[in-house]
Short mmCIF file of C-alpha atoms in Angstrom, two decimals:
data_model
loop_
_atom_site.label_atom_id
_atom_site.label_comp_id
_atom_site.label_asym_id
_atom_site.label_seq_id
_atom_site.Cartn_x
_atom_site.Cartn_y
_atom_site.Cartn_z
CA UNK Y 1 -5.29 -1.35 10.50
CA UNK Y 2 -1.90 0.79 10.34
CA UNK Y 3 -2.25 4.55 9.26
CA UNK Y 4 -0.66 3.76 6.04
CA UNK Y 5 -3.05 0.96 4.96
CA UNK Y 6 -5.93 3.39 5.94
CA UNK Y 7 -4.11 6.09 3.59
CA UNK Y 8 -3.81 3.56 0.86
CA UNK Y 9 -7.46 2.75 1.04
CA UNK Y 10 -8.52 6.23 1.11
CA UNK Y 11 -6.42 6.86 -2.06
CA UNK Y 12 -7.84 3.87 -3.83
CA UNK Y 13 -11.45 4.77 -3.25
CA UNK Y 14 -10.84 8.50 -4.05
CA UNK Y 15 -9.44 7.62 -7.38
CA UNK Y 16 -12.20 5.17 -8.35
CA UNK Y 17 -14.79 7.42 -7.25
CA UNK Y 18 -13.32 10.34 -8.62
CA UNK Y 19 -12.88 8.86 -12.10
CA UNK Y 20 -16.57 7.45 -11.78
CA UNK Y 21 -17.76 11.24 -10.97
CA UNK Y 22 -15.76 12.27 -14.06
CA UNK Y 23 -17.49 9.65 -16.44
CA UNK Y 24 -20.82 10.43 -15.02
CA UNK Y 25 -20.12 14.16 -15.81
CA UNK Y 26 -18.86 13.62 -19.39
CA UNK Y 27 -21.05 10.76 -20.67
CA UNK Y 28 -24.30 12.51 -20.46
CA UNK Y 29 -23.31 15.17 -22.72
CA UNK Y 30 -22.20 13.13 -25.45
CA UNK Y 31 -25.46 12.61 -27.31
CA UNK Y 32 -25.75 16.51 -27.40
CA UNK Y 33 -22.28 17.18 -28.47
CA UNK Y 34 -22.67 14.86 -31.45
CA UNK Y 35 -19.59 12.36 -30.54
CA UNK Y 36 -17.48 11.46 -27.76
CA UNK Y 37 -14.47 13.36 -28.91
CA UNK Y 38 -16.73 16.42 -29.08
CA UNK Y 39 -18.31 16.20 -25.52
CA UNK Y 40 -16.95 18.83 -23.21
CA UNK Y 41 -14.48 17.34 -20.70
CA UNK Y 42 -11.84 20.12 -19.48
CA UNK Y 43 -13.98 21.69 -16.78
CA UNK Y 44 -15.36 18.23 -15.59
CA UNK Y 45 -11.63 16.81 -15.37
CA UNK Y 46 -10.06 19.55 -13.66
CA UNK Y 47 -13.00 19.64 -11.06
CA UNK Y 48 -12.80 15.93 -10.62
CA UNK Y 49 -8.97 15.89 -10.04
CA UNK Y 50 -9.08 19.13 -7.87
CA UNK Y 51 -12.03 17.23 -5.87
CA UNK Y 52 -10.26 14.12 -5.49
CA UNK Y 53 -7.27 15.84 -3.94
CA UNK Y 54 -9.51 17.80 -1.61
CA UNK Y 55 -11.57 14.70 -0.71
CA UNK Y 56 -8.30 12.85 -0.19
CA UNK Y 57 -7.10 15.65 2.21
CA UNK Y 58 -10.40 15.72 4.20
CA UNK Y 59 -10.38 11.83 4.62
CA UNK Y 60 -7.06 11.76 5.89
CA UNK Y 61 -7.71 14.44 8.42
CA UNK Y 62 -10.93 12.60 9.40
CA UNK Y 63 -8.94 9.29 9.77
CA UNK Y 64 -6.44 11.24 12.06
CA UNK Y 65 -9.21 12.56 14.07
CA UNK Y 66 -10.72 9.18 14.48
CA UNK Y 67 -7.27 7.58 15.59
CA UNK Y 68 -5.06 10.25 16.58
CA UNK Y 69 -2.51 7.79 17.91
CA UNK Y 70 -1.87 6.25 14.53
CA UNK Y 71 -1.80 9.48 12.65
CA UNK Y 72 1.38 9.74 9.99
CA UNK Y 73 3.09 6.78 11.76
CA UNK Y 74 5.37 4.96 9.16
CA UNK Y 75 7.86 1.99 9.69
CA UNK Y 76 10.00 0.00 7.49
CA UNK Y 77 7.23 -2.36 6.52
CA UNK Y 78 5.06 0.53 5.30
CA UNK Y 79 7.96 1.97 3.25
CA UNK Y 80 8.72 -1.49 1.75
CA UNK Y 81 5.02 -1.64 0.92
CA UNK Y 82 4.65 1.89 -0.45
CA UNK Y 83 7.84 1.27 -2.56
CA UNK Y 84 6.55 -2.01 -4.16
CA UNK Y 85 3.21 -0.93 -4.74
CA UNK Y 86 4.25 2.33 -6.38
CA UNK Y 87 6.55 0.37 -8.66
CA UNK Y 88 4.03 -2.00 -9.58
CA UNK Y 89 1.42 0.68 -10.30
CA UNK Y 90 4.16 2.91 -12.23
CA UNK Y 91 3.66 0.42 -15.17
CA UNK Y 92 0.34 2.44 -16.06
CA UNK Y 93 2.09 5.74 -15.95
CA UNK Y 94 4.37 4.57 -18.44
CA UNK Y 95 1.56 3.04 -20.60
CA UNK Y 96 -0.36 6.50 -20.28
CA UNK Y 97 2.88 8.45 -21.39
CA UNK Y 98 3.35 6.24 -24.44
CA UNK Y 99 -0.38 6.36 -25.27
CA UNK Y 100 -0.33 10.01 -25.28
CA UNK Y 101 2.80 10.15 -27.51
CA UNK Y 102 1.35 7.91 -29.81
CA UNK Y 103 -2.01 9.54 -30.08
CA UNK Y 104 -0.48 12.88 -30.46
CA UNK Y 105 1.80 11.53 -33.42
CA UNK Y 106 -1.51 10.02 -34.91
CA UNK Y 107 -2.95 13.66 -34.72
CA UNK Y 108 -5.84 12.52 -32.69
CA UNK Y 109 -8.17 14.98 -30.86
CA UNK Y 110 -6.80 16.33 -27.62
CA UNK Y 111 -9.93 14.66 -25.74
CA UNK Y 112 -8.34 11.26 -26.42
CA UNK Y 113 -4.88 12.29 -25.42
CA UNK Y 114 -6.06 13.76 -22.14
CA UNK Y 115 -8.30 11.03 -21.55
CA UNK Y 116 -5.69 8.28 -22.16
CA UNK Y 117 -3.41 9.97 -19.69
CA UNK Y 118 -6.20 10.35 -16.96
CA UNK Y 119 -7.42 6.88 -17.24
CA UNK Y 120 -3.85 5.44 -16.99
CA UNK Y 121 -3.29 7.71 -13.83
CA UNK Y 122 -6.48 6.06 -12.36
CA UNK Y 123 -5.21 2.48 -13.42
CA UNK Y 124 -2.02 3.17 -11.95
CA UNK Y 125 -3.55 4.51 -8.61
CA UNK Y 126 -5.85 1.38 -8.67
CA UNK Y 127 -3.31 -1.16 -9.29
CA UNK Y 128 -0.81 0.13 -6.84
CA UNK Y 129 -3.60 0.31 -4.08
CA UNK Y 130 -4.45 -3.34 -4.86
CA UNK Y 131 -0.76 -4.21 -4.65
CA UNK Y 132 -0.43 -2.42 -1.39
CA UNK Y 133 -3.43 -4.00 0.23
CA UNK Y 134 -2.50 -7.41 -0.98
CA UNK Y 135 1.04 -7.01 0.53
CA UNK Y 136 -0.73 -5.68 3.90
CA UNK Y 137 -2.72 -8.68 3.78
CA UNK Y 138 0.10 -11.10 3.81
CA UNK Y 139 1.35 -11.37 0.02
CA UNK Y 140 4.70 -9.79 -0.73
CA UNK Y 141 7.00 -9.87 -3.68
CA UNK Y 142 10.19 -9.98 -1.66
CA UNK D 1 5.48 -13.75 -8.21
CA UNK D 2 3.92 -12.79 -4.96
CA UNK D 3 3.99 -15.67 -2.31
CA UNK D 4 3.37 -15.85 1.33
CA UNK D 5 6.67 -15.99 3.54
CA UNK D 6 8.33 -19.21 4.68
CA UNK D 7 9.75 -17.49 7.72
CA UNK D 8 8.31 -18.91 11.13
CA UNK D 9 8.71 -17.26 14.39
CA UNK D 10 8.28 -17.79 18.22
CA UNK D 11 7.49 -14.36 19.20
CA UNK D 12 4.09 -14.86 20.67
CA UNK D 13 5.87 -17.43 23.17
CA UNK D 14 8.78 -15.17 23.85
CA UNK D 15 6.37 -12.38 24.77
CA UNK D 16 4.51 -14.73 27.11
CA UNK D 17 7.78 -15.66 28.80
CA UNK D 18 8.88 -11.94 29.00
CA UNK D 19 6.12 -11.08 31.70
CA UNK D 20 3.60 -11.24 28.98
CA UNK D 21 5.00 -8.45 26.90
CA UNK D 22 2.11 -6.76 24.85
CA UNK D 23 2.67 -6.40 21.19
CA UNK D 24 2.56 -2.70 21.50
CA UNK D 25 5.25 -2.70 24.10
CA UNK D 26 7.46 -4.81 21.62
CA UNK D 27 6.41 -2.32 18.78
CA UNK D 28 7.33 0.65 20.82
CA UNK D 29 10.91 -0.93 21.73
CA UNK D 30 11.48 -2.02 18.26
CA UNK D 31 10.38 1.10 16.79
CA UNK D 32 7.62 -0.08 14.56
CA UNK D 33 3.70 0.01 14.64
CA UNK D 34 1.83 -2.64 16.35
CA UNK D 35 0.40 -3.61 13.11
CA UNK D 36 3.78 -4.82 11.94
CA UNK D 37 4.52 -7.00 14.91
CA UNK D 38 1.16 -8.57 14.48
CA UNK D 39 2.11 -9.12 10.80
CA UNK D 40 5.68 -10.62 11.86
CA UNK D 41 3.80 -12.83 14.41
CA UNK D 42 1.27 -14.32 11.83
CA UNK D 43 4.02 -14.83 9.39
CA UNK D 44 2.64 -12.15 6.93
CA UNK D 45 5.61 -10.05 6.89
CA UNK D 46 9.24 -11.11 6.84
CA UNK D 47 11.17 -8.44 8.82
CA UNK D 48 14.58 -6.92 7.78
CA UNK D 49 17.66 -8.65 9.10
CA UNK D 50 18.24 -5.41 11.39
CA UNK D 51 14.71 -5.63 13.00
CA UNK D 52 15.20 -9.51 13.36
CA UNK D 53 18.25 -8.74 15.36
CA UNK D 54 16.52 -6.04 17.35
CA UNK D 55 13.78 -8.50 18.29
CA UNK D 56 15.87 -11.19 19.42
CA UNK D 57 18.08 -8.75 21.41
CA UNK D 58 14.98 -7.29 23.25
CA UNK D 59 14.18 -11.03 24.32
CA UNK D 60 18.05 -11.69 25.07
CA UNK D 61 17.84 -14.83 22.89
CA UNK D 62 19.85 -15.70 19.66
CA UNK D 63 18.32 -14.86 16.39
CA UNK D 64 17.43 -18.89 15.77
CA UNK D 65 15.27 -18.81 18.85
CA UNK D 66 12.92 -16.27 17.52
CA UNK D 67 12.92 -16.97 13.90
CA UNK D 68 13.29 -20.30 11.89
CA UNK D 69 13.35 -20.83 8.12
CA UNK D 70 12.08 -24.56 7.47
CA UNK D 71 13.39 -26.04 4.29
CA UNK D 72 11.16 -27.65 1.50
CA UNK D 73 10.65 -31.00 3.65
CA UNK D 74 9.57 -28.94 6.64
CA UNK D 75 12.65 -29.28 8.56
CA UNK D 76 13.98 -25.96 10.34
CA UNK D 77 17.03 -24.59 9.39
#
């Protein structure tokens, strides 16, 4: 497995686990808060995003220590797969931005706006990871 | 629409006839990762035209001796 494929796996797993941790922190507080939109989410979201960034850095360092000869090597194929994967995943970034815009226009609670953006970031990461892994495994759109 | 490549190649044979050149050695000479050479050999990746020419030049053969592109009937082009 190439360095970039390992990196793709790390980013995908960190995105999913990070969002699962976020949900596990926010959802239990919903009953006591009286409703989903009233649940405290800001600290959980910030800690989860920060934790995901740190976890990603640590996992990349561990991957580099385990196979130092592959660390940070990238070639034409890696660049093509990265670009195509990001292009595919970008659709959810646009959906997230549009969702946030519409929710703001509808005067929805900040909870929904922040969570719509966060969810779409995660979905974008997951979709681009799936696309990249599929391309590394032999399927490619070009 | 994603689809597997139709491009076929004889890199494995050419490596064998070139003093059993390893995938790692070919990757080093082309300037790519070993995984990319493996992907090309297994038909999981179509190299760029430039990379294809580089591979052909390493084996000192014409491009068509390395890569083939069968038509719908399965005949080599």
